Short mmCIF file of C-alpha atoms in Angstrom, two decimals:
data_model
loop_
_atom_site.label_atom_id
_atom_site.label_comp_id
_atom_site.label_asym_id
_atom_site.label_seq_id
_atom_site.Cartn_x
_atom_site.Cartn_y
_atom_site.Cartn_z
CA MET A 4 23.82 22.98 -80.86
CA ARG A 5 27.60 24.31 -79.97
CA GLN A 6 27.25 27.33 -82.18
CA SER A 7 23.59 27.75 -81.32
CA ILE A 8 24.42 28.04 -77.68
CA ARG A 9 27.39 30.26 -78.10
CA ALA A 10 24.67 32.43 -80.03
CA ARG A 11 22.54 32.60 -77.06
CA VAL A 12 25.10 33.25 -74.19
CA GLY A 13 27.89 34.71 -75.83
CA ALA A 14 28.26 37.87 -74.86
CA SER A 15 31.24 40.41 -75.02
CA THR A 16 33.87 40.40 -72.15
CA ALA A 17 33.02 43.61 -71.05
CA ALA A 18 29.48 42.95 -70.76
CA MET A 19 30.15 39.61 -69.13
CA LEU A 20 32.59 41.95 -66.49
CA ALA A 21 29.40 44.14 -65.85
CA GLY A 22 27.15 41.29 -65.28
CA ILE A 23 29.80 39.70 -62.64
CA ALA A 24 29.82 43.49 -61.03
CA LEU A 25 25.86 43.37 -60.85
CA VAL A 26 25.98 40.29 -59.32
CA SER A 27 28.55 40.32 -56.86
CA GLY A 28 27.67 43.62 -55.41
CA CYS A 29 30.62 45.53 -57.01
CA GLY A 30 31.45 48.66 -58.30
CA ARG A 31 30.86 52.52 -57.18
CA ASP A 32 28.90 53.68 -54.54
CA GLU A 33 25.08 53.22 -55.12
CA GLU A 34 24.50 57.02 -55.83
CA GLU A 35 26.70 57.13 -58.75
CA SER A 36 25.97 53.75 -60.24
CA PRO A 37 24.01 53.43 -63.38
CA PRO A 38 20.52 51.54 -63.42
CA ALA A 39 21.91 48.01 -62.77
CA PRO A 40 21.81 46.01 -66.44
CA PRO A 41 19.44 43.00 -66.74
CA VAL A 42 20.73 39.69 -65.51
CA ASP A 43 21.16 37.04 -67.80
CA GLY A 44 22.52 33.30 -67.98
CA GLN A 45 26.25 33.71 -68.80
CA SER A 46 27.06 36.41 -66.29
CA LEU A 47 24.92 34.70 -63.32
CA ALA A 48 26.84 31.29 -64.14
CA ALA A 49 30.27 32.99 -64.35
CA ALA A 50 29.81 34.67 -60.93
CA VAL A 51 28.92 31.91 -58.83
CA GLY A 52 32.07 30.04 -58.61
CA GLY A 53 33.24 26.42 -57.28
CA ASP A 54 35.16 27.56 -54.25
CA ALA A 55 32.15 29.76 -52.91
CA VAL A 56 30.05 27.08 -53.73
CA ALA A 57 32.08 24.68 -51.61
CA ALA A 58 32.64 26.94 -48.38
CA HIS A 59 28.96 26.47 -48.15
CA MET A 60 29.44 22.53 -48.09
CA GLU A 61 32.29 23.01 -45.73
CA ALA A 62 30.05 25.28 -43.35
CA LEU A 63 27.44 22.20 -43.55
CA GLU A 64 30.17 19.60 -42.70
CA ARG A 65 31.08 21.67 -39.56
CA ILE A 66 27.61 21.66 -38.53
CA ALA A 67 27.56 17.30 -39.15
CA THR A 68 29.80 16.95 -37.18
CA ASP A 69 29.24 19.31 -34.40
CA ASN A 70 25.87 17.66 -34.29
CA GLY A 71 26.36 13.57 -34.34
CA GLY A 72 27.72 13.41 -37.48
CA ASN A 73 24.47 14.03 -39.82
CA ARG A 74 22.07 16.68 -40.76
CA ALA A 75 18.66 14.55 -40.88
CA ALA A 76 15.35 16.36 -40.45
CA GLY A 77 14.20 16.47 -37.13
CA THR A 78 17.76 17.03 -35.64
CA ALA A 79 19.59 19.55 -34.07
CA GLY A 80 22.10 19.33 -37.08
CA TYR A 81 19.25 19.86 -39.61
CA ASP A 82 17.99 22.84 -37.47
CA ALA A 83 21.45 24.49 -37.55
CA SER A 84 21.60 23.92 -41.40
CA VAL A 85 18.19 26.15 -41.96
CA ASP A 86 19.97 28.52 -39.51
CA TYR A 87 23.07 29.20 -41.57
CA VAL A 88 21.19 29.27 -44.87
CA ALA A 89 18.49 31.92 -43.60
CA ASP A 90 21.01 34.11 -41.92
CA ARG A 91 23.20 34.04 -45.39
CA LEU A 92 20.11 35.02 -47.36
CA ARG A 93 19.14 37.88 -44.57
CA ASP A 94 22.76 39.27 -44.65
CA ALA A 95 21.96 39.69 -48.51
CA GLY A 96 18.74 41.18 -48.22
CA PHE A 97 16.60 38.59 -48.58
CA GLU A 98 13.31 38.34 -46.43
CA VAL A 99 13.13 34.66 -45.40
CA SER A 100 10.39 32.27 -43.99
CA THR A 101 11.33 29.03 -42.42
CA PRO A 102 7.69 27.17 -42.47
CA GLU A 103 7.22 24.11 -40.48
CA PHE A 104 5.60 20.81 -40.79
CA ASP A 105 4.93 17.86 -39.48
CA VAL A 106 6.80 14.50 -40.26
CA ASP A 107 7.49 10.99 -39.32
CA ARG A 108 10.62 10.78 -38.29
CA PHE A 109 12.14 7.02 -38.55
CA ILE A 110 15.20 5.72 -36.27
CA ALA A 111 16.24 2.39 -37.38
CA GLY A 112 18.07 -0.33 -34.66
CA PRO A 113 20.01 -3.13 -35.17
CA VAL A 114 18.89 -5.82 -37.95
CA GLU A 115 20.00 -9.54 -38.13
CA LEU A 116 18.85 -11.66 -40.98
CA ARG A 117 20.05 -15.63 -40.67
CA ALA A 118 19.68 -18.70 -42.51
CA GLY A 119 20.76 -21.13 -39.94
CA ASP A 120 24.52 -20.15 -39.15
CA ARG A 121 24.90 -18.07 -41.77
CA GLN A 122 24.40 -14.16 -41.33
CA PHE A 123 23.62 -12.07 -44.48
CA THR A 124 24.07 -8.40 -44.94
CA ALA A 125 20.89 -6.64 -44.19
CA GLY A 126 19.52 -3.50 -44.11
CA THR A 127 15.99 -2.03 -42.92
CA LEU A 128 13.72 -0.40 -45.57
CA GLU A 129 12.85 3.33 -43.89
CA TYR A 130 9.16 3.31 -42.01
CA SER A 131 9.52 -0.77 -42.02
CA PRO A 132 7.66 -2.23 -38.75
CA ALA A 133 10.01 -4.02 -36.18
CA THR A 134 9.81 -7.32 -35.79
CA PRO A 135 9.07 -8.65 -32.23
CA PRO A 136 11.87 -8.46 -29.57
CA GLU A 137 12.46 -12.54 -30.27
CA GLY A 138 12.45 -11.97 -34.25
CA ILE A 139 10.49 -13.92 -36.73
CA THR A 140 11.57 -17.59 -37.89
CA ALA A 141 9.23 -18.66 -41.36
CA ARG A 142 10.05 -20.75 -44.40
CA THR A 143 11.11 -18.85 -47.37
CA LEU A 144 9.11 -18.10 -50.36
CA ALA A 145 11.30 -16.58 -53.32
CA LEU A 146 9.27 -14.85 -56.29
CA PRO A 147 10.45 -15.77 -59.91
CA ASP A 148 11.60 -12.74 -61.50
CA ASP A 149 8.98 -11.83 -64.18
CA GLY A 150 9.95 -8.24 -64.90
CA SER A 151 8.04 -6.68 -62.00
CA PRO A 152 8.38 -9.15 -59.15
CA GLY A 153 6.33 -9.13 -56.41
CA CYS A 154 4.21 -5.62 -57.87
CA GLU A 155 1.03 -7.30 -58.64
CA ALA A 156 -1.20 -9.83 -56.71
CA THR A 157 -1.24 -12.21 -59.74
CA ASP A 158 2.64 -12.47 -59.13
CA TYR A 159 1.67 -14.98 -55.99
CA ASP A 160 -0.47 -16.74 -58.59
CA GLY A 161 -0.11 -20.58 -57.39
CA LEU A 162 1.94 -19.70 -54.59
CA ASP A 163 1.41 -20.01 -50.56
CA ALA A 164 2.77 -16.94 -48.98
CA ALA A 165 1.05 -17.34 -45.90
CA GLY A 166 3.36 -16.96 -42.81
CA ALA A 167 6.26 -16.80 -45.22
CA ILE A 168 8.73 -14.68 -45.37
CA VAL A 169 9.11 -13.39 -48.89
CA VAL A 170 12.31 -12.54 -51.15
CA VAL A 171 11.95 -10.61 -54.28
CA ARG A 172 14.14 -8.69 -56.38
CA ARG A 173 14.15 -4.71 -56.64
CA GLY A 174 12.68 -3.44 -59.53
CA VAL A 175 9.94 -1.56 -61.48
CA CYS A 176 7.48 -0.61 -58.72
CA PRO A 177 7.95 1.45 -55.23
CA PHE A 178 9.21 -0.74 -52.48
CA SER A 179 6.11 -0.54 -50.69
CA ALA A 180 4.18 -1.78 -53.27
CA LYS A 181 5.98 -4.80 -52.90
CA GLU A 182 5.86 -4.86 -48.87
CA GLN A 183 1.54 -4.18 -49.27
CA THR A 184 1.53 -6.79 -52.02
CA ALA A 185 3.16 -9.71 -49.61
CA ALA A 186 1.35 -8.79 -46.56
CA ASP A 187 -2.11 -8.78 -48.60
CA ARG A 188 -0.96 -12.66 -49.40
CA GLY A 189 -0.26 -12.98 -46.05
CA ALA A 190 3.44 -12.77 -45.37
CA VAL A 191 5.05 -12.30 -42.17
CA ALA A 192 8.37 -10.27 -43.68
CA ILE A 193 9.50 -9.09 -46.96
CA VAL A 194 13.59 -9.29 -47.96
CA VAL A 195 14.48 -7.28 -51.36
CA VAL A 196 17.18 -8.22 -53.25
CA ASN A 197 19.02 -5.36 -54.54
CA ASN A 198 19.72 -5.38 -58.66
CA GLU A 199 23.56 -4.42 -57.98
CA ASP A 200 25.97 -6.96 -56.41
CA GLY A 201 26.10 -4.29 -53.25
CA PRO A 202 23.84 -3.37 -50.83
CA LEU A 203 20.54 -1.35 -51.44
CA ALA A 204 21.25 2.47 -50.07
CA GLY A 205 18.46 4.79 -49.04
CA GLY A 206 15.37 2.12 -49.75
CA THR A 207 12.18 3.58 -48.05
CA LEU A 208 8.78 2.64 -47.82
CA GLY A 209 7.61 5.90 -47.64
CA GLU A 210 6.12 8.28 -44.71
CA ASP A 211 2.54 7.84 -45.77
CA THR A 212 1.84 4.26 -46.81
CA ASP A 213 1.35 2.55 -43.47
CA PRO A 214 3.29 -0.80 -43.61
CA ARG A 215 2.57 -3.56 -42.41
CA ILE A 216 5.12 -6.19 -42.65
CA PRO A 217 9.02 -5.87 -41.31
CA ALA A 218 10.79 -5.04 -44.67
CA VAL A 219 14.93 -5.09 -45.46
CA SER A 220 16.92 -5.55 -48.19
CA VAL A 221 19.95 -7.75 -49.00
CA PRO A 222 23.04 -7.15 -51.49
CA GLY A 223 22.38 -8.78 -55.08
CA SER A 224 25.74 -10.66 -54.25
CA GLU A 225 23.71 -12.33 -51.47
CA GLY A 226 20.43 -12.90 -53.29
CA SER A 227 20.74 -16.30 -54.45
CA ALA A 228 21.52 -17.60 -51.03
CA VAL A 229 18.87 -15.96 -49.30
CA ALA A 230 16.46 -16.99 -51.77
CA ALA A 231 17.53 -20.44 -51.77
CA ALA A 232 17.64 -20.87 -47.79
CA PRO A 233 14.47 -23.16 -46.53
CA GLU A 234 14.31 -21.18 -43.59
CA LEU A 235 15.11 -17.36 -42.50
CA SER A 236 15.06 -15.85 -39.26
CA LEU A 237 14.54 -12.10 -38.95
CA LYS A 238 15.12 -9.73 -36.26
CA LEU A 239 15.13 -5.92 -36.19
CA GLU A 240 14.54 -3.09 -34.16
CA ALA A 241 12.84 0.47 -35.40
CA VAL A 242 10.32 3.13 -34.39
CA THR A 243 8.77 6.09 -35.95
CA GLU A 244 8.17 9.13 -33.92
CA ALA A 245 6.46 12.19 -35.08
CA ALA A 246 9.01 15.27 -35.51
CA ARG A 247 8.66 18.63 -37.17
CA SER A 248 10.97 19.89 -39.87
CA ARG A 249 11.09 23.34 -41.86
CA ASN A 250 11.26 24.78 -45.18
CA VAL A 251 13.53 27.94 -46.30
CA ILE A 252 11.67 29.85 -48.50
CA ALA A 253 13.23 33.21 -50.13
CA GLN A 254 12.23 35.20 -53.08
CA THR A 255 13.52 38.60 -55.20
CA THR A 256 11.82 41.54 -54.63
CA THR A 257 11.71 42.30 -58.10
CA GLY A 258 10.46 40.36 -61.55
CA SER A 259 7.08 39.68 -62.50
CA THR A 260 5.27 37.11 -59.28
CA GLU A 261 2.92 35.95 -62.46
CA ASN A 262 6.04 34.28 -63.98
CA VAL A 263 7.63 32.78 -60.88
CA VAL A 264 11.17 31.10 -61.80
CA LEU A 265 11.06 28.14 -58.42
CA VAL A 266 14.35 26.97 -57.75
CA GLY A 267 14.80 24.17 -54.97
CA ALA A 268 17.22 21.66 -53.64
CA HIS A 269 16.57 19.59 -50.35
CA LEU A 270 18.80 20.46 -47.55
CA ASP A 271 18.48 17.72 -45.30
CA SER A 272 20.87 14.58 -45.17
CA VAL A 273 20.26 10.80 -44.13
CA GLU A 274 20.73 9.49 -40.40
CA LYS A 275 23.72 7.65 -41.55
CA GLY A 276 26.21 10.68 -42.86
CA PRO A 277 26.78 14.37 -42.96
CA GLY A 278 24.97 14.61 -46.48
CA ILE A 279 27.81 16.98 -47.94
CA ASN A 280 27.40 15.64 -51.82
CA ASP A 281 23.32 14.75 -51.08
CA ASN A 282 22.45 17.51 -50.64
CA GLY A 283 24.80 19.63 -49.62
CA SER A 284 26.18 20.58 -53.02
CA GLY A 285 22.76 21.10 -54.50
CA SER A 286 21.75 23.56 -51.50
CA ALA A 287 25.12 25.42 -51.99
CA ALA A 288 24.67 26.00 -55.16
CA VAL A 289 21.39 27.31 -55.06
CA LEU A 290 22.56 29.18 -51.95
CA GLU A 291 25.19 30.80 -53.89
CA THR A 292 23.48 31.30 -56.59
CA ALA A 293 20.78 33.45 -54.39
CA LEU A 294 23.40 35.21 -52.80
CA ARG A 295 25.02 36.39 -56.55
CA LEU A 296 21.64 37.05 -57.84
CA GLY A 297 20.62 39.35 -54.74
CA SER A 298 17.49 40.29 -53.51
CA ALA A 299 16.49 42.85 -55.82
CA PRO A 300 18.31 42.00 -59.14
CA ASN A 301 17.31 43.65 -62.60
CA VAL A 302 15.10 40.47 -63.75
CA THR A 303 11.94 39.82 -65.72
CA ASN A 304 10.54 37.25 -63.56
CA ALA A 305 10.64 36.89 -60.15
CA VAL A 306 12.91 33.83 -58.73
CA ARG A 307 11.91 31.98 -55.50
CA PHE A 308 14.10 30.16 -53.80
CA ALA A 309 13.62 26.76 -51.76
CA TRP A 310 15.67 24.41 -49.55
CA TRP A 311 13.31 21.50 -48.81
CA GLY A 312 13.62 19.77 -45.46
CA ALA A 313 12.75 15.88 -45.09
CA GLU A 314 13.55 15.02 -48.59
CA GLU A 315 15.25 11.93 -47.60
CA LEU A 316 11.98 11.16 -45.57
CA GLY A 317 10.00 10.80 -48.63
CA LEU A 318 9.77 14.25 -50.66
CA VAL A 319 7.77 15.11 -47.28
CA GLY A 320 8.74 19.31 -47.20
CA SER A 321 8.09 19.91 -50.95
CA GLU A 322 5.04 17.86 -50.90
CA ARG A 323 3.62 19.55 -47.87
CA TYR A 324 4.83 22.93 -49.77
CA ALA A 325 3.12 21.91 -53.27
CA GLU A 326 -0.41 21.13 -51.41
CA GLY A 327 -0.49 24.04 -49.53
CA LEU A 328 -0.48 26.18 -52.96
CA ASP A 329 -3.78 27.32 -54.20
CA GLU A 330 -4.72 27.36 -57.83
CA GLY A 331 -3.69 30.67 -58.38
CA GLU A 332 -0.26 30.18 -56.60
CA ARG A 333 0.30 27.29 -58.88
CA GLU A 334 -0.78 29.03 -62.14
CA ASP A 335 1.93 31.90 -60.75
CA ILE A 336 4.72 28.92 -61.20
CA ALA A 337 6.19 28.99 -64.51
CA LEU A 338 8.75 26.18 -64.16
CA TYR A 339 10.71 24.68 -61.37
CA LEU A 340 14.39 24.06 -61.29
CA ASN A 341 15.70 21.04 -58.65
CA PHE A 342 19.06 20.17 -58.32
CA ASP A 343 20.18 17.07 -56.19
CA MET A 344 23.90 15.74 -56.00
CA LEU A 345 26.18 18.07 -57.80
CA GLY A 346 29.72 16.77 -56.90
CA SER A 347 29.40 12.63 -57.05
CA ARG A 348 33.04 11.39 -56.49
CA ASN A 349 32.98 9.26 -59.80
CA ALA A 350 30.82 12.20 -61.27
CA GLY A 351 28.40 11.75 -64.44
CA TYR A 352 26.78 14.90 -66.03
CA PHE A 353 22.86 14.11 -66.34
CA THR A 354 19.60 16.47 -67.43
CA LEU A 355 16.57 15.40 -66.17
CA ASP A 356 15.08 13.92 -69.37
CA GLY A 357 12.16 16.17 -69.86
CA ASP A 358 11.29 15.12 -73.74
CA ASP A 359 11.36 11.63 -72.45
CA SER A 360 14.08 11.02 -75.34
CA ASP A 361 15.59 8.47 -73.59
CA GLN A 362 12.88 6.39 -73.75
CA ASP A 363 13.37 5.06 -70.30
CA GLY A 364 11.35 4.22 -67.28
CA ALA A 365 8.50 7.13 -66.88
CA GLY A 366 7.63 9.32 -69.61
CA PRO A 367 8.41 12.97 -70.33
CA GLY A 368 7.65 15.92 -67.84
CA PRO A 369 5.05 18.67 -68.06
CA GLN A 370 5.00 20.70 -71.28
CA GLY A 371 8.43 22.87 -71.09
CA SER A 372 10.29 20.27 -69.53
CA ASP A 373 11.94 19.54 -72.47
CA ALA A 374 12.98 23.34 -73.19
CA ILE A 375 14.43 22.92 -69.53
CA GLU A 376 16.55 19.97 -70.57
CA ARG A 377 18.02 21.66 -73.80
CA THR A 378 18.76 24.71 -71.90
CA LEU A 379 20.65 22.99 -69.24
CA GLY A 380 22.35 20.32 -71.67
CA GLY A 381 22.92 23.04 -74.40
CA TYR A 382 25.03 25.20 -71.61
CA LEU A 383 26.93 21.91 -70.65
CA ALA A 384 27.36 21.16 -74.32
CA TRP A 385 28.80 24.78 -74.82
CA ARG A 386 31.06 23.75 -71.99
CA GLY A 387 32.31 21.27 -73.82
CA ILE A 388 30.24 18.29 -72.04
CA VAL A 389 27.85 15.78 -73.63
CA ALA A 390 25.30 15.15 -70.71
CA ASP A 391 22.99 11.87 -70.80
CA GLY A 392 19.38 12.00 -69.72
CA THR A 393 18.10 10.75 -66.37
CA ASP A 394 14.63 9.32 -65.93
CA PHE A 395 11.83 11.57 -64.32
CA ASP A 396 11.16 8.90 -62.00
CA GLY A 397 10.08 11.37 -58.97
CA ARG A 398 12.88 10.34 -56.77
CA SER A 399 13.69 14.02 -56.00
CA ASP A 400 11.60 17.09 -55.18
CA TYR A 401 10.47 17.91 -58.55
CA GLY A 402 8.34 14.76 -57.96
CA PRO A 403 5.32 16.98 -56.43
CA PHE A 404 5.70 19.79 -59.09
CA ILE A 405 5.28 17.67 -62.29
CA GLU A 406 2.40 15.69 -60.65
CA MET A 407 0.70 19.37 -60.91
CA GLY A 408 1.63 19.81 -64.44
CA ILE A 409 4.28 22.31 -63.73
CA PRO A 410 7.48 22.20 -66.37
CA SER A 411 10.91 20.92 -64.35
CA GLY A 412 14.34 20.24 -64.90
CA GLY A 413 17.88 19.63 -63.43
CA VAL A 414 21.07 18.68 -63.25
CA ASP A 415 22.89 15.99 -61.35
CA SER A 416 26.13 13.89 -61.10
CA GLY A 417 24.68 10.62 -60.43
CA ALA A 418 23.92 8.40 -57.22
CA ASP A 419 24.02 4.86 -56.54
CA GLU A 420 23.66 3.70 -60.14
CA ARG A 421 26.96 2.23 -62.09
CA LYS A 422 29.06 4.53 -64.75
CA SER A 423 29.34 2.24 -68.11
CA GLU A 424 32.21 2.14 -70.06
CA GLU A 425 30.95 4.52 -72.50
CA GLN A 426 30.16 7.08 -69.68
CA ALA A 427 33.94 6.47 -68.62
CA LEU A 428 35.08 7.17 -71.98
CA LYS A 429 32.96 10.11 -72.07
CA TRP A 430 33.29 11.86 -68.83
CA GLY A 431 36.58 10.05 -67.08
CA GLY A 432 36.15 7.97 -63.74
CA THR A 433 35.79 4.73 -62.98
CA ALA A 434 33.61 2.17 -64.95
CA GLY A 435 31.82 -0.34 -63.28
CA GLU A 436 31.91 2.13 -60.11
CA THR A 437 28.74 3.84 -58.55
CA PHE A 438 28.93 7.38 -59.25
CA ASP A 439 28.71 8.28 -55.61
CA PRO A 440 30.50 5.43 -53.48
CA GLY A 441 30.01 7.60 -50.35
CA TYR A 442 26.20 7.58 -51.03
CA HIS A 443 24.05 7.72 -47.79
CA SER A 444 26.82 6.45 -45.78
CA PRO A 445 29.63 8.54 -43.63
CA GLU A 446 31.85 8.84 -46.43
CA ASP A 447 29.68 11.82 -48.00
CA THR A 448 32.16 14.46 -46.92
CA LEU A 449 33.48 17.45 -48.82
CA ALA A 450 36.87 15.13 -49.00
CA ASN A 451 34.48 12.79 -51.60
CA VAL A 452 33.57 15.51 -53.54
CA ASP A 453 34.68 15.99 -57.18
CA ARG A 454 35.29 19.59 -57.25
CA ALA A 455 35.61 19.94 -60.97
CA ALA A 456 32.04 18.52 -61.28
CA LEU A 457 30.61 20.78 -58.45
CA ALA A 458 31.92 23.77 -60.41
CA GLN A 459 30.73 22.76 -63.39
CA ASN A 460 27.18 21.98 -62.38
CA ALA A 461 26.97 24.79 -59.94
CA SER A 462 27.57 27.44 -62.88
CA ALA A 463 24.69 25.14 -64.94
CA VAL A 464 22.62 26.27 -61.57
CA ALA A 465 23.22 29.80 -62.21
CA PHE A 466 22.82 29.79 -65.89
CA GLY A 467 19.58 28.21 -65.62
CA VAL A 468 18.24 30.29 -63.03
CA GLY A 469 19.81 33.61 -64.88
CA THR A 470 18.20 32.21 -68.23
CA TYR A 471 14.32 31.86 -67.15
CA ALA A 472 14.47 35.03 -64.52
CA ASN A 473 15.38 36.82 -67.59
CA SER A 474 12.80 35.25 -69.96
CA ILE A 475 10.36 32.19 -70.15
CA ASP A 476 9.57 32.87 -73.86
CA GLY A 477 11.12 31.42 -77.12
CA PRO A 478 11.85 28.11 -78.38
CA ASP A 479 13.66 26.87 -75.00
CA GLY A 480 10.88 28.61 -72.75
CA VAL A 481 7.89 27.57 -70.95
CA PRO A 482 4.00 28.04 -71.28
CA ALA A 483 2.46 31.66 -70.58
CA ARG A 484 0.35 31.98 -67.51
CA ALA A 485 -2.50 31.96 -69.40
CA ASP A 486 -1.60 28.65 -71.39
CA ARG A 487 -0.25 26.71 -68.24
CA ALA A 488 -4.09 25.63 -67.33
CA LYS A 489 -4.60 24.97 -70.97
CA ALA A 490 -1.59 22.62 -71.31
CA ARG A 491 -2.18 20.86 -67.72
CA GLU A 492 -5.75 20.03 -69.16
CA GLY A 493 -4.37 18.65 -72.55
CA ALA A 494 -1.94 16.19 -70.60
CA GLY A 495 -5.14 15.23 -68.22
CA GLN A 496 -3.09 16.73 -65.11
#
């Protein structure tokens, strides 16, 4: 693997420096300069430095600090983040659009879950309805863990959920499916127990699910006590209000518009923190890649950069964008590269498992996703890093694109899962600790970013962009435009 990657990316030092001069805008006056050399993955990767990426993240953190501590969709902090990205792009010669879309913004208030005098550590699942002001007190119904607890109506066979507060373990199906199934059986509320000892971070019922009963989560360490309580009392305040948000879109003026390389990252944070790793890191790496590439590079394929709004509210920005594409516009997109969380403090190194070689969770991505995984994983391997796969579970903005059959891929450094002993030996860091201890919290700051992981992953972002901007052909390529519809039809998409 290392030898084949070197053959693909191993240009001479002089050629590399020429490419760096190209993407950084250095060199002689325009009238004296020869035609720019074609952009390639290695030269673009070398031009995207970790310090420059961190400088964008620092700017996003200042924006959060100046706007109530976050950059969540529908807030002034998010609008300022959009302006920052759009202004940098315009300064570099890009034509930028910031299309608006409607979004439901969820605002959670205090939550309290008790069994008698004992109060548990409860968190509200996003988009949960509120309880009545006086709260709810009801008997407890703890569902057995059958491998897919609370996901199907048959999980309630022989059990009386009417008027009960259901306690169910996290796992397999979306939280919305657990909530809807419990509501269908007459439950008055649902408590989801995390499958880790700590609290559940970022749990959502989804914007478009129309939840009917209050839904909260508790840490795995408290799950047994909650399930054993004969009766529970729940009180929570929450409101969902209509808001507007924006995406940021910019595309090179050069390259084929029938083989667009779409590159994206979500720009919004959660309400609870500034979102500098999640996802200031991905946003900054994509921004710096765009600036180093330039608005009119010597590329074979056009590159379209996107910063999505309201990802934390359920992938809303990327979904609205994907829904707005007509058939021809979908065919024009050769592939999608997604970058979400690149500098987790206890970092791992992951590529989206496009070929489902891990046989874990969801199946493989659309045809060509396996090739993207080889490209990104191969580049990291060339830098001495052996990446693991991460499941194509649709948790980030690639979800809407794989649903329409567009090959996708990306790298990340891990979120709220725990690093294994094997991974700690391979990458360093602390086994048994989550990859990002500051995930979805006020601690998601630049001070808690692993700069080395950020630099490695940012260079992988640029390598992927430069590689596919140059060519979508070859063993690590994706289907040509004429073959894309056939590939989707063959996959039943």
